[in-house]
Amino acid sequence: MASEKKEIKTIGVLTSGGDAPGMNAAIRAVVRRGLGRGLKVYGIYRGYDGLMEEDLKELTGKDVSDTIQKGGTVLYTARCAEMRTLEGQKHAAETCRKYGIEGLVVIGGDGSYRGAQCLAHQGINVVGVPGTIDLDISCTEYTIGFDTSVNTAMEAIDKVRDTSTSHERCSIIEVMGRNAGYLALWCGIANGAEDILLPEKYDYDEQKIIDNIIDSRRRGKKHHIIINAEGVGHSASMARRLEAATGIETRATILGHMQRGGSPTAKDRVYASIMGCMAVDLLMEGKSERVVGYKNGKFQDFDIDEALAMVKGIDEYQYEIATAMSGGYKKDAKVKRS
Ligand code: F6P
């Protein structure tokens, strides 16, 4: 296991898994905080692949200038299959040792933390920073990129709604999120969707949706927006079935990777900057196997095992509000605030 209270002089930073807007702000923060605290900082390219292939570079403060406003990640990213093998993990740790990297900041989602945890078992101190548009990391109420992604999707959905209303159609709009429904939930509320389908909640009863579409058309609604989470999926076939059952033209739009790009919002830039700095501070305190998070209004760090073990569910109160704002206000509200 990685030792506690070890003084470190050199750290590395990498981004791994799906990119997320704000990752550059986090990288910049790690580099500048590290340099400010007298450390040497290596940027590792393409996630853990960079450790396998020794694709890394010592970074200066200038290397990260003009990056905070940019989407994507200047270090590039990858999902590294080798890191799932013990041999790969040993190889990655050897590269760290070769370059004197005693502490590593891993910016990514839970898959990236599993790699980090394995590196820690090889003696490298690691701290995770949550970078994913999916908001699916249990220990934190915020992940880098989610805010930008919701805003990007929201603007796109508004546009689909314009054309959907003009043609008096029903629109199914599929948003990303892998197995998590937060992106869909937030878009559903922000875009005033008539139905929101989340993997955590959807019971696959299409008749309810059909009834809802027919009912809203009877009440004179010109559009019917269904936000469908990627984890539910099958939007195109669902559109065909709904059209056949309701007689109302129905189109499916899959927003796809456009949700991962673009210039980060102020919130993503600021929170990513704080989290990047905090990761360096934790490494300098000799901490390892920690994940930076934001919970109950505070930036905090959590045990990596704990972060990986817990399953993040959908906030029931937010879900209830989403239902109440769509068609649910017609039924009895069951208000339970957590
Ligand atoms: O984790 C971020 C994410 O965009 C998910 O929402 C999505 O399921 C996945 O990555 C897509 O991955 P890829 O870019 O490899 O297709």
mmCIF file of N, CA, C and O in Angstrom, residues 63-113:
data_model
loop_
_atom_site.group_PDB
_atom_site.id
_atom_site.type_symbol
_atom_site.label_atom_id
_atom_site.label_comp_id
_atom_site.label_asym_id
_atom_site.label_seq_id
_atom_site.Cartn_x
_atom_site.Cartn_y
_atom_site.Cartn_z
ATOM 1 N N ASP A 63 2.870 26.275 -20.285
ATOM 2 C CA ASP A 63 2.279 25.170 -21.064
ATOM 3 C C ASP A 63 0.761 25.091 -20.903
ATOM 4 O O ASP A 63 0.075 24.523 -21.747
ATOM 5 N N VAL A 64 0.264 25.591 -19.775
ATOM 6 C CA VAL A 64 -1.184 25.488 -19.552
ATOM 7 C C VAL A 64 -1.890 26.840 -19.697
ATOM 8 O O VAL A 64 -3.060 26.973 -19.341
ATOM 9 N N SER A 65 -1.153 27.826 -20.208
ATOM 10 C CA SER A 65 -1.845 29.103 -20.415
ATOM 11 C C SER A 65 -2.724 28.985 -21.651
ATOM 12 O O SER A 65 -2.484 28.145 -22.532
ATOM 13 N N ASP A 66 -3.790 29.785 -21.676
ATOM 14 C CA ASP A 66 -4.742 29.769 -22.792
ATOM 15 C C ASP A 66 -5.472 28.422 -22.913
ATOM 16 O O ASP A 66 -5.827 27.991 -24.000
ATOM 17 N N THR A 67 -5.673 27.760 -21.777
ATOM 18 C CA THR A 67 -6.373 26.468 -21.833
ATOM 19 C C THR A 67 -7.679 26.460 -21.031
ATOM 20 O O THR A 67 -8.528 25.605 -21.271
ATOM 21 N N ILE A 68 -7.808 27.385 -20.073
ATOM 22 C CA ILE A 68 -8.957 27.294 -19.149
ATOM 23 C C ILE A 68 -10.294 27.384 -19.883
ATOM 24 O O ILE A 68 -11.295 26.818 -19.465
ATOM 25 N N GLN A 69 -10.307 28.078 -20.985
ATOM 26 C CA GLN A 69 -11.576 28.282 -21.718
ATOM 27 C C GLN A 69 -11.843 27.195 -22.750
ATOM 28 O O GLN A 69 -12.871 27.192 -23.416
ATOM 29 N N LYS A 70 -10.909 26.262 -22.883
ATOM 30 C CA LYS A 70 -11.033 25.262 -23.953
ATOM 31 C C LYS A 70 -11.732 23.981 -23.480
ATOM 32 O O LYS A 70 -11.441 23.475 -22.389
ATOM 33 N N GLY A 71 -12.564 23.433 -24.335
ATOM 34 C CA GLY A 71 -13.184 22.135 -24.064
ATOM 35 C C GLY A 71 -12.179 21.023 -24.302
ATOM 36 O O GLY A 71 -11.056 21.261 -24.750
ATOM 37 N N GLY A 72 -12.562 19.798 -24.006
ATOM 38 C CA GLY A 72 -11.665 18.652 -24.205
ATOM 39 C C GLY A 72 -10.562 18.631 -23.168
ATOM 40 O O GLY A 72 -10.685 19.216 -22.094
ATOM 41 N N THR A 73 -9.489 17.938 -23.491
ATOM 42 C CA THR A 73 -8.350 17.891 -22.573
ATOM 43 C C THR A 73 -7.055 18.008 -23.377
ATOM 44 O O THR A 73 -6.849 17.233 -24.331
ATOM 45 N N VAL A 74 -6.221 18.942 -22.994
ATOM 46 C CA VAL A 74 -4.958 19.161 -23.720
ATOM 47 C C VAL A 74 -3.986 17.991 -23.522
ATOM 48 O O VAL A 74 -3.013 17.858 -24.264
ATOM 49 N N LEU A 75 -4.269 17.153 -22.524
ATOM 50 C CA LEU A 75 -3.406 15.969 -22.316
ATOM 51 C C LEU A 75 -3.942 14.765 -23.099
ATOM 52 O O LEU A 75 -3.363 13.680 -23.035
ATOM 53 N N TYR A 76 -5.044 14.963 -23.788
ATOM 54 C CA TYR A 76 -5.734 13.852 -24.486
ATOM 55 C C TYR A 76 -6.160 12.796 -23.462
ATOM 56 O O TYR A 76 -5.776 12.861 -22.290
ATOM 57 N N THR A 77 -6.963 11.862 -23.937
ATOM 58 C CA THR A 77 -7.472 10.869 -22.983
ATOM 59 C C THR A 77 -7.680 9.530 -23.679
ATOM 60 O O THR A 77 -7.722 9.468 -24.920
ATOM 61 N N ALA A 78 -7.778 8.499 -22.888
ATOM 62 C CA ALA A 78 -7.981 7.151 -23.444
ATOM 63 C C ALA A 78 -8.532 6.258 -22.344
ATOM 64 O O ALA A 78 -8.517 6.619 -21.166
ATOM 65 N N ARG A 79 -9.056 5.121 -22.764
ATOM 66 C CA ARG A 79 -9.432 4.088 -21.798
ATOM 67 C C ARG A 79 -8.399 2.967 -21.998
ATOM 68 O O ARG A 79 -8.327 2.386 -23.062
ATOM 69 N N CYS A 80 -7.593 2.740 -20.977
ATOM 70 C CA CYS A 80 -6.414 1.883 -21.143
ATOM 71 C C CYS A 80 -6.693 0.450 -20.674
ATOM 72 O O CYS A 80 -6.847 0.187 -19.476
ATOM 73 N N ALA A 81 -6.749 -0.477 -21.625
ATOM 74 C CA ALA A 81 -7.050 -1.878 -21.299
ATOM 75 C C ALA A 81 -5.923 -2.512 -20.468
ATOM 76 O O ALA A 81 -6.183 -3.307 -19.556
ATOM 77 N N GLU A 82 -4.673 -2.123 -20.777
ATOM 78 C CA GLU A 82 -3.525 -2.707 -20.068
ATOM 79 C C GLU A 82 -3.565 -2.451 -18.563
ATOM 80 O O GLU A 82 -3.037 -3.230 -17.771
ATOM 81 N N MET A 83 -4.184 -1.322 -18.213
ATOM 82 C CA MET A 83 -4.223 -0.946 -16.799
ATOM 83 C C MET A 83 -5.111 -1.889 -15.984
ATOM 84 O O MET A 83 -5.092 -1.873 -14.765
ATOM 85 N N ARG A 84 -5.859 -2.750 -16.689
ATOM 86 C CA ARG A 84 -6.697 -3.727 -15.976
ATOM 87 C C ARG A 84 -5.901 -4.984 -15.618
ATOM 88 O O ARG A 84 -6.393 -5.871 -14.955
ATOM 89 N N THR A 85 -4.654 -5.072 -16.100
ATOM 90 C CA THR A 85 -3.842 -6.254 -15.784
ATOM 91 C C THR A 85 -2.770 -5.881 -14.753
ATOM 92 O O THR A 85 -2.296 -4.735 -14.737
ATOM 93 N N LEU A 86 -2.388 -6.853 -13.944
ATOM 94 C CA LEU A 86 -1.365 -6.608 -12.925
ATOM 95 C C LEU A 86 -0.052 -6.191 -13.585
ATOM 96 O O LEU A 86 0.648 -5.292 -13.116
ATOM 97 N N GLU A 87 0.247 -6.839 -14.701
ATOM 98 C CA GLU A 87 1.470 -6.521 -15.444
ATOM 99 C C GLU A 87 1.462 -5.043 -15.877
ATOM 100 O O GLU A 87 2.453 -4.322 -15.710
ATOM 101 N N GLY A 88 0.312 -4.600 -16.403
ATOM 102 C CA GLY A 88 0.162 -3.204 -16.831
ATOM 103 C C GLY A 88 0.307 -2.248 -15.654
ATOM 104 O O GLY A 88 0.952 -1.197 -15.759
ATOM 105 N N GLN A 89 -0.275 -2.630 -14.533
ATOM 106 C CA GLN A 89 -0.206 -1.755 -13.343
ATOM 107 C C GLN A 89 1.238 -1.618 -12.859
ATOM 108 O O GLN A 89 1.690 -0.532 -12.490
ATOM 109 N N LYS A 90 1.982 -2.736 -12.900
ATOM 110 C CA LYS A 90 3.396 -2.701 -12.483
ATOM 111 C C LYS A 90 4.204 -1.834 -13.443
ATOM 112 O O LYS A 90 5.052 -1.044 -13.029
ATOM 113 N N HIS A 91 3.908 -1.994 -14.724
ATOM 114 C CA HIS A 91 4.589 -1.219 -15.758
ATOM 115 C C HIS A 91 4.350 0.289 -15.533
ATOM 116 O O HIS A 91 5.271 1.108 -15.579
ATOM 117 N N ALA A 92 3.086 0.647 -15.270
ATOM 118 C CA ALA A 92 2.739 2.058 -15.042
ATOM 119 C C ALA A 92 3.491 2.603 -13.828
ATOM 120 O O ALA A 92 4.038 3.721 -13.861
ATOM 121 N N ALA A 93 3.543 1.796 -12.773
ATOM 122 C CA ALA A 93 4.244 2.234 -11.553
ATOM 123 C C ALA A 93 5.748 2.387 -11.811
ATOM 124 O O ALA A 93 6.388 3.324 -11.319
ATOM 125 N N GLU A 94 6.303 1.486 -12.618
ATOM 126 C CA GLU A 94 7.737 1.580 -12.961
ATOM 127 C C GLU A 94 8.028 2.886 -13.694
ATOM 128 O O GLU A 94 9.032 3.547 -13.436
ATOM 129 N N THR A 95 7.140 3.237 -14.640
ATOM 130 C CA THR A 95 7.339 4.508 -15.365
ATOM 131 C C THR A 95 7.314 5.677 -14.380
ATOM 132 O O THR A 95 8.157 6.585 -14.461
ATOM 133 N N CYS A 96 6.370 5.642 -13.453
ATOM 134 C CA CYS A 96 6.306 6.712 -12.449
ATOM 135 C C CYS A 96 7.637 6.808 -11.704
ATOM 136 O O CYS A 96 8.216 7.893 -11.555
ATOM 137 N N ARG A 97 8.119 5.651 -11.249
ATOM 138 C CA ARG A 97 9.378 5.651 -10.484
ATOM 139 C C ARG A 97 10.543 6.146 -11.333
ATOM 140 O O ARG A 97 11.378 6.906 -10.877
ATOM 141 N N LYS A 98 10.569 5.740 -12.597
ATOM 142 C CA LYS A 98 11.656 6.153 -13.503
ATOM 143 C C LYS A 98 11.740 7.685 -13.605
ATOM 144 O O LYS A 98 12.832 8.254 -13.657
ATOM 145 N N TYR A 99 10.584 8.336 -13.604
ATOM 146 C CA TYR A 99 10.564 9.803 -13.729
ATOM 147 C C TYR A 99 10.467 10.491 -12.360
ATOM 148 O O TYR A 99 10.290 11.697 -12.283
ATOM 149 N N GLY A 100 10.537 9.715 -11.315
ATOM 150 C CA GLY A 100 10.493 10.283 -9.951
ATOM 151 C C GLY A 100 9.102 10.721 -9.528
ATOM 152 O O GLY A 100 8.958 11.486 -8.567
ATOM 153 N N ILE A 101 8.080 10.264 -10.232
ATOM 154 C CA ILE A 101 6.707 10.681 -9.904
ATOM 155 C C ILE A 101 6.229 9.901 -8.683
ATOM 156 O O ILE A 101 5.998 8.698 -8.743
ATOM 157 N N GLU A 102 6.084 10.651 -7.580
ATOM 158 C CA GLU A 102 5.678 9.989 -6.327
ATOM 159 C C GLU A 102 4.191 10.155 -6.060
ATOM 160 O O GLU A 102 3.602 9.428 -5.256
ATOM 161 N N GLY A 103 3.612 11.148 -6.717
ATOM 162 C CA GLY A 103 2.184 11.407 -6.526
ATOM 163 C C GLY A 103 1.528 11.660 -7.871
ATOM 164 O O GLY A 103 2.108 12.317 -8.740
ATOM 165 N N LEU A 104 0.322 11.113 -8.039
ATOM 166 C CA LEU A 104 -0.358 11.237 -9.322
ATOM 167 C C LEU A 104 -1.779 11.767 -9.124
ATOM 168 O O LEU A 104 -2.509 11.255 -8.272
ATOM 169 N N VAL A 105 -2.130 12.773 -9.919
ATOM 170 C CA VAL A 105 -3.513 13.266 -9.915
ATOM 171 C C VAL A 105 -4.214 12.673 -11.134
ATOM 172 O O VAL A 105 -3.773 12.858 -12.268
ATOM 173 N N VAL A 106 -5.272 11.947 -10.866
ATOM 174 C CA VAL A 106 -6.030 11.285 -11.928
ATOM 175 C C VAL A 106 -7.373 11.994 -12.079
ATOM 176 O O VAL A 106 -8.206 11.981 -11.164
ATOM 177 N N ILE A 107 -7.565 12.630 -13.241
ATOM 178 C CA ILE A 107 -8.816 13.355 -13.493
ATOM 179 C C ILE A 107 -9.684 12.468 -14.389
ATOM 180 O O ILE A 107 -9.309 12.168 -15.523
ATOM 181 N N GLY A 108 -10.804 12.020 -13.864
ATOM 182 C CA GLY A 108 -11.662 11.123 -14.649
ATOM 183 C C GLY A 108 -12.796 10.583 -13.806
ATOM 184 O O GLY A 108 -13.100 11.111 -12.731
ATOM 185 N N GLY A 109 -13.395 9.511 -14.272
ATOM 186 C CA GLY A 109 -14.525 8.911 -13.567
ATOM 187 C C GLY A 109 -14.133 7.666 -12.802
ATOM 188 O O GLY A 109 -12.944 7.421 -12.563
ATOM 189 N N ASP A 110 -15.116 6.863 -12.452
ATOM 190 C CA ASP A 110 -14.828 5.725 -11.565
ATOM 191 C C ASP A 110 -13.877 4.691 -12.179
ATOM 192 O O ASP A 110 -13.047 4.115 -11.469
ATOM 193 N N GLY A 111 -13.957 4.490 -13.499
ATOM 194 C CA GLY A 111 -13.033 3.560 -14.157
ATOM 195 C C GLY A 111 -11.592 4.024 -13.963
ATOM 196 O O GLY A 111 -10.686 3.218 -13.706
ATOM 197 N N SER A 112 -11.389 5.325 -14.043
ATOM 198 C CA SER A 112 -10.051 5.900 -13.874
ATOM 199 C C SER A 112 -9.573 5.726 -12.430
ATOM 200 O O SER A 112 -8.383 5.529 -12.176
ATOM 201 N N TYR A 113 -10.510 5.791 -11.491
ATOM 202 C CA TYR A 113 -10.125 5.622 -10.077
ATOM 203 C C TYR A 113 -9.704 4.189 -9.784
ATOM 204 O O TYR A 113 -8.873 3.946 -8.913
#
